[in-house]
Backbone as ProteinMPNN parsed JSONL, in Angstrom:
{"seq_chain_A": "XXXXXXXXXXXXXXXXXXXXXXXXXXXXXXXXXXXXXXXXXXXXXXXXXXXXXXXXXXXXXXXXXXXXXXXXXXXXXXXXXXXXXXXXXXXXXXXXXXXXXXXXXXXXXXXXXXXXXXXXXXXXXXXXXXXXXXXXXXXXXXXXXXXXXXXXXXXXXXXXXXXXXXXXXXXXXXXXXXXXXXXXXXXXXXXXXXXXXXXXXXXXXXXXXXXXXX", "coords_chain_A": {"N_chain_A": [[0.907, -1.408, -0.036], [0.476, 2.346, -0.975], [2.253, 5.187, 1.12], [1.144, 7.677, 2.223], [2.578, 11.089, 2.747], [2.103, 12.962, 4.585], [1.532, 16.056, 6.416], [1.083, 17.968, 9.332], [0.665, 20.257, 10.112], [0.028, 22.85, 9.185], [-0.622, 26.648, 7.897], [-2.541, 28.777, 6.718], [-4.297, 31.511, 4.764], [-6.375, 31.878, 6.132], [-5.74, 32.138, 8.641], [-4.388, 34.777, 10.861], [-1.976, 35.374, 10.111], [-1.095, 34.712, 8.088], [0.135, 34.085, 4.845], [-0.542, 32.235, 2.611], [-2.531, 31.629, 0.251], [-5.52, 29.052, -0.717], [-5.048, 28.226, -3.27], [-2.312, 27.917, -4.202], [-1.656, 26.222, -1.742], [-2.309, 24.315, -2.684], [-0.614, 24.632, -5.074], [1.715, 24.02, -3.837], [2.131, 21.91, -2.227], [2.1, 19.83, -4.38], [4.555, 20.236, -5.443], [5.992, 19.798, -3.822], [5.531, 17.31, -2.708], [4.041, 16.383, -1.164], [1.242, 14.204, -0.091], [-1.176, 14.715, 1.778], [-2.74, 17.072, 3.896], [-2.898, 17.921, 6.634], [-4.722, 21.282, 7.362], [-4.508, 23.169, 9.903], [-5.455, 27.156, 11.194], [-5.301, 29.875, 12.822], [-7.523, 29.285, 15.275], [-10.125, 29.014, 13.473], [-12.136, 27.835, 11.16], [-12.93, 27.575, 8.594], [-11.102, 28.499, 5.914], [-10.047, 25.594, 6.137], [-11.814, 23.96, 5.518], [-12.778, 24.475, 3.417], [-10.891, 24.132, 1.628], [-11.106, 21.255, 1.051], [-13.225, 20.368, 0.383], [-12.705, 21.215, -2.512], [-10.178, 20.242, -2.905], [-7.485, 17.73, -4.125], [-6.72, 15.881, -2.691], [-5.587, 13.894, 0.397], [-7.256, 16.208, 2.866], [-7.193, 16.853, 6.427], [-9.894, 19.123, 7.794], [-9.091, 21.025, 10.863], [-8.644, 23.556, 13.088], [-5.742, 25.002, 14.487], [-6.09, 26.41, 18.257], [-6.904, 29.044, 20.358], [-6.942, 29.083, 23.301], [-8.187, 30.141, 26.821], [-5.389, 29.308, 27.828], [-3.206, 29.156, 27.23], [-2.47, 27.152, 22.949], [-4.51, 24.472, 22.222], [-4.9, 22.093, 19.586], [-7.206, 20.968, 17.506], [-8.445, 18.168, 15.914], [-10.078, 16.97, 12.985], [-12.965, 18.3, 12.927], [-15.803, 19.709, 12.588], [-17.443, 21.836, 13.219], [-17.035, 25.242, 14.491], [-14.323, 26.141, 16.699], [-14.944, 27.882, 19.326], [-12.691, 30.539, 20.012], [-10.635, 31.832, 23.126], [-11.851, 30.128, 25.0], [-11.406, 28.407, 28.63], [-8.871, 26.014, 29.184], [-10.443, 23.32, 29.503], [-13.545, 23.255, 28.982], [-12.489, 23.663, 25.904], [-11.178, 21.132, 24.492], [-14.109, 19.171, 25.673], [-15.23, 20.769, 23.702], [-13.971, 19.737, 21.078], [-14.122, 17.059, 21.21], [-16.401, 16.605, 21.578], [-17.742, 16.583, 19.247], [-16.711, 15.024, 18.305], [-14.431, 15.102, 17.104], [-10.247, 14.372, 17.188], [-7.812, 15.339, 19.81], [-5.276, 17.74, 19.563], [-1.913, 18.606, 21.168], [0.037, 21.215, 20.511], [3.432, 21.764, 19.542], [4.15, 22.02, 22.455], [5.952, 22.208, 24.358], [7.156, 25.343, 24.13], [9.464, 27.377, 24.326], [10.19, 29.717, 23.65], [7.686, 30.635, 22.35], [5.04, 32.809, 23.219], [2.738, 31.267, 22.7], [2.444, 28.33, 23.617], [1.111, 26.052, 25.119], [-0.027, 26.447, 28.836], [2.346, 24.248, 31.472], [1.095, 23.623, 33.19], [-1.731, 23.251, 32.859], [-1.808, 21.803, 30.892], [-1.027, 19.671, 32.103], [-3.176, 19.037, 33.63], [-5.357, 18.42, 31.208], [-4.795, 16.377, 30.19], [-5.52, 13.839, 29.969], [-7.369, 13.434, 28.442], [-6.254, 13.697, 26.079], [-5.299, 13.161, 22.882], [-3.145, 13.87, 21.489], [0.356, 14.237, 21.077], [1.472, 17.091, 19.378], [5.163, 16.039, 18.881], [7.097, 17.245, 17.147], [8.28, 20.354, 15.755], [8.504, 22.805, 13.267], [8.963, 24.022, 13.343], [10.639, 25.044, 15.909], [13.182, 26.159, 17.779], [14.617, 25.742, 19.39], [15.459, 23.351, 20.136], [15.61, 21.115, 22.291], [13.131, 21.84, 22.981], [11.679, 20.488, 21.024], [12.276, 17.474, 21.937], [11.779, 17.475, 24.545], [8.802, 17.34, 24.532], [8.523, 14.701, 23.031], [9.62, 13.176, 24.85], [7.178, 13.444, 27.116], [5.403, 12.239, 25.037], [5.434, 9.247, 25.577], [5.861, 9.024, 28.543], [2.765, 9.563, 28.785], [2.253, 8.19, 27.067], [0.791, 8.891, 24.874], [-0.208, 9.209, 21.029], [1.355, 10.523, 18.314], [2.383, 13.507, 16.187], [4.165, 14.992, 14.241], [4.602, 18.327, 12.657], [5.16, 20.666, 10.139], [4.181, 23.59, 10.358], [3.553, 25.496, 9.426], [3.406, 28.796, 7.166], [3.815, 29.677, 5.165], [4.941, 29.422, 1.06], [8.121, 29.265, 0.698], [8.841, 27.401, 3.664], [6.731, 24.763, 3.945], [6.074, 20.985, 3.933], [8.431, 20.85, 5.548], [8.779, 19.005, 7.985], [7.203, 15.744, 8.148], [4.53, 13.688, 8.739], [4.404, 9.981, 6.986], [1.912, 7.55, 6.775], [-0.577, 4.616, 6.029], [-3.321, 5.411, 3.857], [-6.156, 7.578, 5.344], [-9.571, 7.294, 6.943], [-11.424, 8.945, 8.659], [-11.793, 10.095, 11.763], [-11.227, 7.929, 13.32], [-9.557, 5.661, 12.19], [-7.685, 7.947, 11.548], [-5.921, 8.134, 13.383], [-5.315, 5.323, 14.07], [-3.863, 4.359, 11.632], [-1.196, 6.444, 12.548], [-0.083, 5.857, 14.407], [1.449, 3.96, 13.741], [3.276, 4.993, 11.555], [5.509, 6.256, 9.971], [8.241, 9.158, 10.595], [9.614, 12.051, 10.17], [11.62, 14.786, 10.368], [12.345, 17.656, 9.974], [14.142, 21.188, 11.268], [12.809, 23.999, 10.471], [15.211, 26.37, 7.741], [16.19, 29.136, 9.512], [16.942, 31.263, 7.784], [14.378, 31.685, 6.545], [12.994, 32.13, 9.233], [13.428, 34.668, 8.913], [13.174, 35.615, 6.796], [9.865, 35.162, 6.889], [9.632, 37.258, 9.012], [10.531, 40.052, 7.648], [7.763, 39.289, 6.277], [5.622, 39.759, 7.323], [6.327, 42.552, 8.747], [6.019, 44.047, 6.718], [8.753, 43.733, 5.304]], "CA_chain_A": [[0.066, 0.387, 0.323], [1.262, 2.992, -0.937], [1.956, 5.89, 2.09], [1.101, 9.079, 2.174], [3.552, 11.63, 3.056], [1.093, 14.13, 5.906], [2.287, 17.859, 6.804], [0.447, 17.357, 10.675], [0.436, 21.42, 11.619], [-0.223, 24.2, 8.383], [-1.573, 27.154, 7.713], [-2.98, 29.486, 4.866], [-4.306, 32.832, 4.189], [-7.534, 32.044, 6.646], [-4.558, 32.786, 9.504], [-3.955, 35.92, 10.196], [-0.186, 35.723, 10.219], [-0.453, 33.911, 6.787], [-0.319, 34.913, 3.341], [-0.398, 31.029, 2.117], [-3.408, 31.294, -0.6], [-5.356, 28.392, -0.276], [-4.285, 27.615, -4.506], [-1.067, 28.146, -3.993], [-1.173, 25.919, -0.872], [-2.554, 22.673, -3.16], [0.143, 24.16, -5.408], [2.831, 23.764, -3.214], [1.697, 20.151, -2.091], [1.996, 18.361, -5.03], [5.454, 20.233, -5.936], [6.784, 18.863, -2.219], [5.627, 15.898, -2.709], [3.367, 16.297, -0.342], [-0.307, 13.574, -0.783], [-2.312, 15.351, 2.341], [-2.002, 17.937, 4.763], [-4.082, 18.802, 8.2], [-5.533, 22.47, 8.482], [-4.822, 24.237, 11.529], [-5.529, 28.224, 11.262], [-5.86, 30.283, 14.492], [-9.783, 30.152, 15.981], [-11.673, 28.789, 12.296], [-11.733, 26.42, 10.075], [-12.768, 28.283, 7.131], [-9.782, 27.569, 5.172], [-9.552, 23.91, 5.883], [-13.246, 23.555, 5.029], [-13.097, 25.164, 2.028], [-9.904, 23.128, 1.011], [-10.934, 19.857, 1.699], [-14.301, 20.579, -0.631], [-11.873, 20.975, -3.706], [-8.104, 19.518, -2.745], [-7.019, 17.049, -4.881], [-6.08, 14.799, -1.719], [-6.881, 14.39, 1.619], [-7.263, 17.427, 3.913], [-8.065, 17.201, 8.077], [-10.017, 19.977, 8.734], [-8.116, 21.026, 11.539], [-8.463, 24.672, 14.039], [-5.202, 25.965, 16.007], [-7.67, 26.925, 19.363], [-6.473, 29.949, 21.734], [-7.376, 28.619, 25.304], [-6.903, 30.85, 28.072], [-4.3, 28.544, 28.577], [-2.739, 28.264, 25.221], [-3.388, 26.7, 22.461], [-5.134, 23.45, 21.175], [-5.456, 21.468, 17.882], [-8.328, 19.984, 17.279], [-8.964, 17.39, 14.739], [-11.964, 16.543, 12.619], [-13.247, 19.393, 12.851], [-17.583, 19.803, 11.546], [-18.277, 22.487, 13.486], [-15.317, 26.295, 14.545], [-14.809, 25.871, 18.258], [-14.503, 29.478, 19.191], [-11.396, 30.926, 20.947], [-11.01, 32.142, 23.879], [-12.468, 28.98, 26.019], [-10.716, 27.448, 28.896], [-8.132, 24.241, 27.921], [-10.982, 22.222, 29.286], [-14.043, 23.359, 27.991], [-11.839, 23.321, 25.061], [-11.311, 19.758, 24.759], [-15.347, 19.692, 24.891], [-15.582, 21.398, 22.205], [-13.175, 19.406, 19.962], [-15.082, 15.68, 21.538], [-18.385, 16.254, 21.541], [-18.351, 16.786, 17.818], [-16.529, 13.337, 17.146], [-12.877, 15.427, 17.324], [-9.442, 14.805, 18.462], [-7.197, 16.771, 20.197], [-3.638, 17.426, 19.886], [-1.332, 20.306, 21.654], [0.923, 21.794, 19.605], [4.337, 22.814, 19.713], [4.217, 21.997, 24.404], [7.182, 22.862, 25.293], [8.297, 25.589, 23.327], [9.911, 28.629, 25.381], [10.431, 31.101, 22.716], [6.287, 30.902, 22.182], [4.081, 32.689, 24.085], [1.2, 30.74, 22.956], [2.397, 27.415, 24.136], [-0.113, 25.365, 26.486], [1.452, 26.116, 29.831], [2.626, 22.947, 31.036], [-0.202, 23.332, 34.042], [-3.131, 23.546, 32.461], [-1.529, 20.478, 30.023], [-1.124, 18.537, 32.97], [-4.132, 19.193, 33.875], [-6.08, 18.108, 30.608], [-3.755, 14.858, 30.173], [-6.28, 12.37, 29.928], [-8.296, 13.707, 27.337], [-5.637, 14.615, 24.831], [-5.05, 11.98, 22.092], [-1.618, 13.309, 19.785], [1.264, 15.629, 20.967], [3.267, 17.726, 18.191], [6.748, 15.902, 19.158], [8.107, 18.012, 16.174], [7.628, 21.465, 14.911], [9.749, 22.841, 12.325], [9.381, 26.205, 13.704], [10.932, 25.444, 17.264], [14.127, 26.68, 17.372], [15.214, 24.833, 20.655], [15.727, 21.609, 19.872], [15.905, 20.378, 23.575], [11.617, 21.907, 23.271], [10.593, 18.802, 20.763], [13.316, 16.433, 22.771], [11.07, 17.285, 26.055], [7.623, 16.926, 23.49], [8.775, 13.518, 22.641], [9.299, 12.138, 26.493], [6.097, 13.665, 28.047], [4.433, 11.936, 24.639], [6.178, 8.598, 25.881], [5.58, 9.004, 29.653], [1.715, 9.727, 28.619], [1.467, 7.026, 25.915], [-0.324, 9.309, 24.011], [0.17, 9.086, 19.761], [2.852, 11.729, 17.614], [2.99, 14.23, 15.209], [5.182, 16.445, 12.935], [4.188, 19.419, 11.416], [6.126, 21.958, 9.043], [3.772, 24.766, 11.282], [4.397, 26.391, 7.734], [3.101, 30.143, 7.195], [4.671, 30.324, 3.546], [5.1, 28.801, 0.02], [9.091, 28.08, 1.703], [7.622, 26.566, 4.655], [5.274, 23.194, 4.318], [7.271, 20.052, 4.037], [9.744, 20.355, 6.181], [8.271, 18.007, 8.999], [5.427, 15.171, 8.048], [4.694, 12.149, 8.605], [4.76, 9.1, 6.774], [1.396, 6.906, 7.347], [-1.611, 4.881, 5.681], [-4.629, 6.005, 3.691], [-7.475, 6.767, 6.9], [-10.592, 7.582, 6.458], [-12.119, 9.048, 9.665], [-10.296, 9.667, 13.048], [-9.934, 6.212, 14.311], [-8.254, 5.009, 11.805], [-6.384, 8.544, 11.374], [-5.586, 7.391, 14.512], [-4.422, 4.13, 14.041], [-2.547, 4.132, 10.974], [-0.497, 7.636, 12.649], [0.896, 5.27, 15.369], [2.26, 2.86, 12.439], [3.81, 6.0, 10.997], [6.799, 7.522, 10.141], [8.037, 10.445, 10.541], [10.513, 13.223, 9.47], [12.288, 15.753, 11.54], [13.892, 18.735, 9.504], [14.155, 22.235, 11.716], [12.983, 25.528, 9.255], [15.979, 27.725, 8.72], [16.783, 30.451, 10.654], [17.313, 32.227, 6.919], [13.523, 31.44, 6.676], [12.09, 33.029, 9.581], [13.885, 36.1, 8.709], [12.214, 36.487, 5.114], [8.544, 35.429, 7.664], [9.285, 38.296, 9.871], [9.88, 40.572, 7.609], [6.888, 39.872, 5.213], [4.686, 40.331, 8.275], [6.116, 43.808, 9.507], [6.04, 44.291, 5.537], [9.795, 44.397, 4.697]], "C_chain_A": [[1.002, 1.422, 0.409], [1.052, 4.22, 0.607], [1.76, 7.041, 1.835], [2.088, 9.836, 3.367], [2.134, 13.271, 3.721], [1.654, 15.174, 6.323], [1.453, 17.94, 7.417], [-0.052, 19.189, 10.986], [0.285, 23.004, 9.99], [-1.98, 25.352, 8.155], [-1.575, 28.063, 6.074], [-3.906, 31.309, 5.356], [-5.555, 33.254, 5.52], [-6.71, 32.376, 8.561], [-4.364, 33.706, 9.68], [-2.59, 36.726, 10.104], [0.409, 34.582, 9.582], [-0.984, 34.59, 5.928], [-0.298, 33.554, 2.284], [-2.259, 31.483, 1.769], [-3.72, 29.635, -0.641], [-5.121, 27.0, -2.01], [-3.014, 27.378, -4.19], [-0.394, 27.192, -3.243], [-1.135, 24.377, -1.898], [-1.107, 22.452, -4.626], [1.385, 23.294, -5.098], [3.403, 22.219, -2.77], [2.301, 19.085, -2.677], [4.155, 18.887, -5.361], [6.169, 19.827, -4.712], [7.055, 17.498, -1.367], [4.646, 15.745, -1.319], [1.661, 15.363, -0.624], [-1.321, 13.478, 0.221], [-1.802, 16.309, 3.553], [-3.02, 17.893, 5.823], [-3.831, 20.229, 8.511], [-5.542, 23.258, 9.44], [-4.694, 25.882, 12.297], [-5.56, 27.707, 12.459], [-6.861, 30.544, 14.402], [-10.512, 29.831, 14.367], [-11.443, 27.833, 11.686], [-11.967, 26.51, 8.854], [-12.366, 28.057, 6.199], [-10.261, 26.298, 5.338], [-10.681, 23.942, 5.142], [-13.173, 23.911, 3.727], [-12.399, 24.187, 1.03], [-10.522, 22.207, 0.839], [-12.415, 19.267, 0.617], [-12.946, 20.061, -1.993], [-10.062, 19.742, -3.811], [-7.841, 18.328, -3.918], [-5.873, 15.568, -3.963], [-6.749, 15.032, -0.614], [-6.165, 15.586, 3.109], [-7.863, 17.033, 5.094], [-8.34, 18.247, 8.155], [-9.893, 19.882, 10.193], [-8.677, 22.372, 12.596], [-7.186, 24.786, 14.835], [-6.469, 26.584, 16.617], [-7.299, 27.52, 19.951], [-7.471, 29.572, 23.175], [-6.458, 30.573, 25.539], [-5.54, 30.963, 28.545], [-2.79, 28.31, 27.394], [-3.478, 27.975, 24.193], [-3.602, 25.213, 22.134], [-5.445, 22.86, 20.071], [-6.693, 20.671, 17.769], [-8.699, 19.615, 15.296], [-10.389, 17.484, 13.662], [-12.205, 17.345, 12.795], [-14.818, 19.159, 12.469], [-17.818, 21.533, 11.93], [-16.717, 24.198, 14.281], [-15.768, 26.103, 16.498], [-14.135, 27.115, 18.715], [-13.184, 29.488, 20.368], [-12.002, 31.751, 22.222], [-11.787, 31.411, 25.436], [-10.871, 28.756, 27.195], [-10.212, 25.954, 28.241], [-9.246, 23.081, 28.207], [-12.538, 22.106, 28.878], [-13.718, 22.949, 26.206], [-11.967, 22.277, 24.15], [-12.646, 19.059, 24.502], [-15.742, 19.631, 24.488], [-15.334, 19.914, 21.068], [-14.004, 17.465, 19.965], [-15.939, 15.548, 20.882], [-18.776, 17.003, 20.065], [-17.318, 15.538, 16.995], [-15.108, 13.769, 17.211], [-11.749, 14.905, 18.04], [-8.624, 15.645, 18.899], [-5.82, 16.186, 20.673], [-3.176, 19.365, 20.707], [0.045, 20.129, 20.495], [2.251, 22.616, 20.601], [4.6, 23.174, 21.968], [4.812, 23.384, 25.137], [7.913, 23.752, 24.895], [8.197, 27.115, 23.996], [9.912, 29.723, 25.451], [8.739, 31.604, 22.007], [5.535, 30.802, 23.518], [2.954, 31.51, 23.769], [0.724, 29.478, 22.904], [1.236, 27.066, 25.275], [1.204, 25.537, 27.689], [1.288, 24.664, 29.949], [1.213, 22.791, 31.88], [-1.284, 22.497, 33.924], [-3.035, 22.418, 31.084], [-1.334, 19.185, 30.61], [-2.332, 18.058, 33.361], [-6.077, 18.145, 32.525], [-5.399, 16.718, 29.514], [-4.577, 14.081, 29.746], [-6.661, 12.289, 29.008], [-7.524, 14.221, 25.739], [-5.53, 12.989, 23.421], [-3.774, 11.956, 21.505], [-1.041, 14.932, 21.039], [1.78, 15.962, 19.591], [4.214, 16.973, 18.506], [7.841, 16.948, 18.747], [7.866, 18.631, 15.661], [8.836, 21.841, 14.06], [10.593, 23.837, 12.472], [10.02, 26.371, 15.044], [12.619, 25.525, 17.157], [15.35, 25.879, 18.136], [14.524, 23.581, 20.621], [15.35, 20.591, 21.066], [14.02, 20.314, 23.441], [11.077, 20.607, 22.69], [11.525, 17.756, 21.707], [11.958, 16.319, 23.869], [9.616, 16.709, 24.78], [7.795, 14.899, 23.233], [9.194, 12.473, 24.091], [7.759, 12.72, 26.518], [5.294, 12.752, 27.039], [3.989, 10.884, 25.609], [5.833, 8.044, 27.852], [4.023, 8.931, 29.716], [0.859, 8.536, 28.044], [0.638, 7.763, 25.481], [0.359, 8.865, 22.214], [0.747, 10.774, 19.478], [1.716, 12.318, 16.274], [3.37, 14.745, 14.614], [4.265, 17.307, 11.603], [4.837, 20.63, 10.803], [5.907, 24.019, 10.0], [3.557, 25.545, 9.855], [3.179, 27.646, 7.504], [2.894, 30.394, 5.388], [4.782, 29.408, 2.351], [6.284, 27.712, 0.76], [9.174, 26.877, 2.542], [7.228, 25.153, 4.857], [6.8, 22.686, 3.342], [8.648, 19.553, 4.884], [9.642, 18.609, 7.426], [6.853, 16.999, 8.21], [5.489, 14.153, 9.091], [3.695, 10.354, 7.483], [3.787, 7.615, 7.0], [0.186, 6.061, 5.661], [-2.595, 5.32, 4.96], [-5.14, 6.04, 5.224], [-8.527, 7.679, 6.154], [-11.622, 8.636, 7.733], [-11.286, 9.594, 10.191], [-9.694, 8.448, 13.793], [-8.898, 5.791, 13.149], [-6.756, 5.811, 10.943], [-5.626, 7.794, 12.593], [-4.544, 5.897, 14.741], [-3.293, 3.614, 13.268], [-1.415, 5.574, 11.352], [0.563, 6.756, 13.695], [1.839, 4.339, 14.902], [3.029, 3.917, 11.921], [4.937, 5.628, 11.111], [6.902, 8.948, 9.869], [9.601, 11.261, 10.069], [10.471, 13.747, 10.012], [12.741, 16.574, 10.9], [13.066, 20.09, 10.176], [13.073, 22.916, 10.277], [14.191, 25.652, 9.162], [16.184, 28.365, 8.634], [15.977, 31.376, 9.352], [15.097, 32.772, 6.786], [12.745, 32.386, 7.886], [11.992, 34.302, 9.766], [13.024, 36.984, 7.826], [10.513, 36.374, 5.887], [8.156, 36.808, 8.138], [9.08, 39.678, 9.449], [8.904, 41.05, 5.982], [5.891, 40.141, 6.576], [5.473, 42.032, 8.766], [6.543, 44.519, 8.284], [7.24, 45.054, 4.915], [9.991, 43.958, 3.157]], "O_chain_A": [[1.909, 1.605, 1.221], [-0.037, 4.231, 1.18], [2.473, 7.461, 0.924], [2.323, 9.405, 4.495], [1.613, 14.216, 3.128], [2.759, 14.836, 6.748], [0.44, 18.045, 6.725], [-0.896, 19.474, 11.835], [0.599, 24.151, 10.311], [-3.205, 25.23, 8.18], [-0.996, 28.021, 4.989], [-3.8, 31.905, 6.428], [-5.749, 34.408, 5.9], [-7.386, 32.825, 9.487], [-3.966, 34.204, 8.628], [-2.234, 37.904, 10.053], [1.374, 33.855, 9.818], [-1.96, 35.34, 5.903], [-0.034, 33.814, 1.11], [-3.095, 31.63, 2.66], [-2.779, 28.842, -0.62], [-5.064, 25.77, -2.048], [-2.81, 26.22, -3.828], [0.796, 26.935, -3.423], [-0.222, 23.552, -1.881], [-0.652, 21.414, -5.108], [1.901, 22.348, -5.693], [4.48, 21.635, -2.884], [2.787, 18.043, -2.238], [4.973, 17.973, -5.468], [7.297, 19.428, -5.001], [7.734, 16.957, -0.495], [4.787, 14.777, -0.572], [0.893, 15.938, -1.395], [-2.232, 12.658, 0.106], [-0.671, 16.273, 4.039], [-4.18, 17.802, 5.422], [-3.109, 20.613, 9.431], [-6.481, 23.971, 9.795], [-4.172, 26.09, 13.392], [-5.672, 26.627, 13.038], [-7.38, 31.498, 13.823], [-11.514, 30.502, 14.122], [-10.491, 27.058, 11.773], [-11.446, 25.788, 8.005], [-13.029, 27.408, 5.39], [-11.032, 25.928, 4.452], [-10.489, 23.952, 3.926], [-13.847, 23.211, 2.971], [-12.885, 23.619, 0.052], [-10.606, 22.344, -0.381], [-12.59, 18.115, 0.218], [-12.486, 18.949, -2.249], [-9.381, 18.977, -4.493], [-8.621, 18.644, -4.816], [-4.959, 14.812, -4.291], [-7.737, 15.718, -0.353], [-5.184, 15.656, 3.85], [-9.072, 16.813, 5.02], [-7.415, 18.947, 8.565], [-10.4, 18.95, 10.817], [-9.628, 21.811, 13.14], [-7.408, 24.673, 16.04], [-7.456, 27.062, 16.058], [-6.928, 26.783, 20.864], [-8.524, 29.958, 23.683], [-5.579, 31.361, 25.188], [-4.845, 31.787, 29.139], [-1.88, 27.547, 27.07], [-4.679, 28.233, 24.106], [-2.575, 24.71, 21.679], [-6.489, 23.248, 19.546], [-6.723, 19.504, 18.16], [-8.965, 20.194, 14.243], [-11.458, 18.075, 13.816], [-11.095, 17.783, 13.096], [-14.938, 18.078, 11.892], [-18.265, 22.342, 11.117], [-15.543, 23.865, 14.445], [-16.788, 26.002, 17.18], [-12.943, 27.349, 18.515], [-12.883, 28.684, 21.251], [-13.141, 32.174, 22.422], [-12.119, 31.944, 26.494], [-9.698, 28.874, 26.84], [-10.676, 25.174, 27.409], [-9.236, 22.06, 27.52], [-12.916, 21.012, 28.458], [-14.4, 22.236, 25.471], [-12.691, 22.354, 23.158], [-12.741, 18.397, 23.469], [-16.671, 18.836, 24.344], [-16.2, 19.273, 20.472], [-14.318, 16.836, 18.954], [-16.291, 14.802, 19.968], [-19.738, 17.728, 19.812], [-17.173, 15.233, 15.811], [-14.352, 12.815, 17.39], [-11.831, 14.828, 19.265], [-8.634, 16.777, 18.415], [-5.356, 15.272, 21.354], [-3.676, 20.488, 20.767], [0.671, 19.213, 19.962], [2.288, 23.392, 21.556], [5.04, 24.169, 22.544], [4.608, 24.431, 25.753], [9.131, 23.607, 24.994], [7.191, 27.809, 24.14], [9.782, 30.557, 26.347], [8.57, 32.626, 21.342], [5.33, 29.93, 24.362], [2.39, 30.937, 24.701], [-0.391, 29.096, 22.546], [0.688, 27.826, 26.074], [2.388, 25.204, 27.737], [0.624, 23.919, 29.228], [0.318, 22.05, 31.473], [-1.675, 21.498, 34.528], [-4.012, 22.215, 30.364], [-1.39, 18.064, 30.104], [-2.585, 16.856, 33.446], [-7.151, 17.633, 32.841], [-5.65, 16.385, 28.356], [-4.11, 13.443, 28.802], [-6.524, 11.236, 28.385], [-7.971, 14.806, 24.752], [-5.9, 11.847, 23.694], [-3.182, 10.959, 21.093], [-1.576, 15.939, 21.504], [2.398, 15.198, 18.85], [4.828, 17.998, 18.21], [8.834, 17.388, 19.326], [7.135, 18.272, 14.738], [9.939, 21.299, 14.134], [11.699, 24.307, 12.208], [10.087, 27.507, 15.512], [13.177, 24.813, 16.322], [16.47, 25.531, 17.763], [13.457, 23.07, 20.962], [14.881, 19.471, 20.864], [13.431, 19.257, 23.664], [10.357, 19.804, 23.284], [10.674, 17.131, 22.339], [11.269, 15.306, 23.991], [9.701, 15.584, 24.288], [6.857, 14.116, 23.384], [9.031, 11.256, 24.186], [7.102, 12.191, 25.621], [4.358, 12.214, 27.628], [2.972, 10.953, 26.3], [5.634, 6.889, 28.227], [3.655, 8.251, 30.674], [-0.271, 8.079, 28.22], [-0.516, 7.37, 25.647], [1.403, 8.212, 22.193], [0.614, 11.799, 20.147], [0.748, 11.818, 15.702], [2.449, 15.37, 14.088], [3.715, 17.137, 10.515], [4.812, 21.649, 11.494], [6.648, 24.985, 10.183], [3.318, 26.716, 10.15], [2.013, 27.309, 7.708], [2.108, 31.048, 4.702], [4.684, 28.256, 2.773], [6.18, 26.553, 1.163], [9.475, 25.723, 2.238], [7.433, 24.524, 5.895], [7.727, 23.174, 2.697], [9.419, 18.594, 4.914], [10.304, 17.572, 7.478], [5.786, 17.48, 7.829], [6.29, 13.915, 9.995], [2.518, 9.999, 7.542], [4.396, 6.594, 7.319], [0.104, 6.628, 4.571], [-3.135, 6.06, 5.782], [-4.892, 5.213, 6.102], [-8.421, 8.453, 5.203], [-12.718, 8.97, 7.284], [-10.178, 9.794, 9.693], [-8.676, 8.086, 14.384], [-7.682, 5.643, 13.268], [-5.762, 5.399, 10.345], [-4.786, 6.906, 12.447], [-3.501, 5.635, 15.339], [-2.321, 2.933, 13.592], [-0.704, 5.845, 10.384], [1.774, 6.965, 13.75], [2.844, 3.972, 15.512], [4.077, 3.288, 11.772], [5.439, 4.909, 11.975], [6.155, 9.712, 9.258], [10.551, 10.615, 9.628], [9.421, 13.778, 10.655], [13.963, 16.525, 11.044], [11.875, 20.301, 9.948], [12.732, 22.251, 9.299], [14.811, 25.247, 10.145], [16.558, 28.7, 7.51], [14.924, 31.994, 9.505], [14.66, 33.915, 6.923], [11.976, 33.281, 7.537], [11.154, 34.989, 10.351], [12.501, 38.099, 7.851], [9.779, 37.324, 5.616], [7.106, 37.425, 7.957], [8.29, 40.474, 9.956], [8.949, 41.97, 5.165], [5.39, 41.258, 6.442], [4.575, 42.69, 9.29], [7.3, 45.48, 8.419], [7.254, 46.147, 4.35], [10.885, 44.466, 2.479]]}, "name": "protein", "num_of_chains": 1, "seq": "XXXXXXXXXXXXXXXXXXXXXXXXXXXXXXXXXXXXXXXXXXXXXXXXXXXXXXXXXXXXXXXXXXXXXXXXXXXXXXXXXXXXXXXXXXXXXXXXXXXXXXXXXXXXXXXXXXXXXXXXXXXXXXXXXXXXXXXXXXXXXXXXXXXXXXXXXXXXXXXXXXXXXXXXXXXXXXXXXXXXXXXXXXXXXXXXXXXXXXXXXXXXXXXXXXXXXX"}
């Protein structure tokens, strides 16, 4: 069976800090050999839902939700989860619609939006997935800490580029068998192979310049 290369953390122009159009995203996925993506825009599923309707590859409708204690990702969503809820309420809102709860970049010391460790411990029993490698993380020890946490709490794992632009796509992905729905996704994810590469520092600089209008 042919494996799918899935980037599990992708942003589009529906995120406030990304200019990645949906058409450009499709072209970039093809150019970089991605077979599917999880779209995880900030506090909205609009871009993911629109892309899922016409993309020539699997698109998991996700959302990176800013809670009162940091960010949580919901995968396989049919309804948008509002930002600003507590972590517990956010988890409940994802679970109520049959979605999966994932924690992105949980120990990134340079990211103010990372979920606070105390909050993570409080919801750990209801977390399905830990993102153990995020290509945007500069301090690799923070990725290693996420890996150790996932192992300690026996959680499924993902990796993702956390791309916000064409240049950043595909640095990290999971190579996994085809899936249909959250249950199969979890099963295939746990048998998947991980490709983990950091986004080069000069691309961080280019993105910052773009955001600042430079």
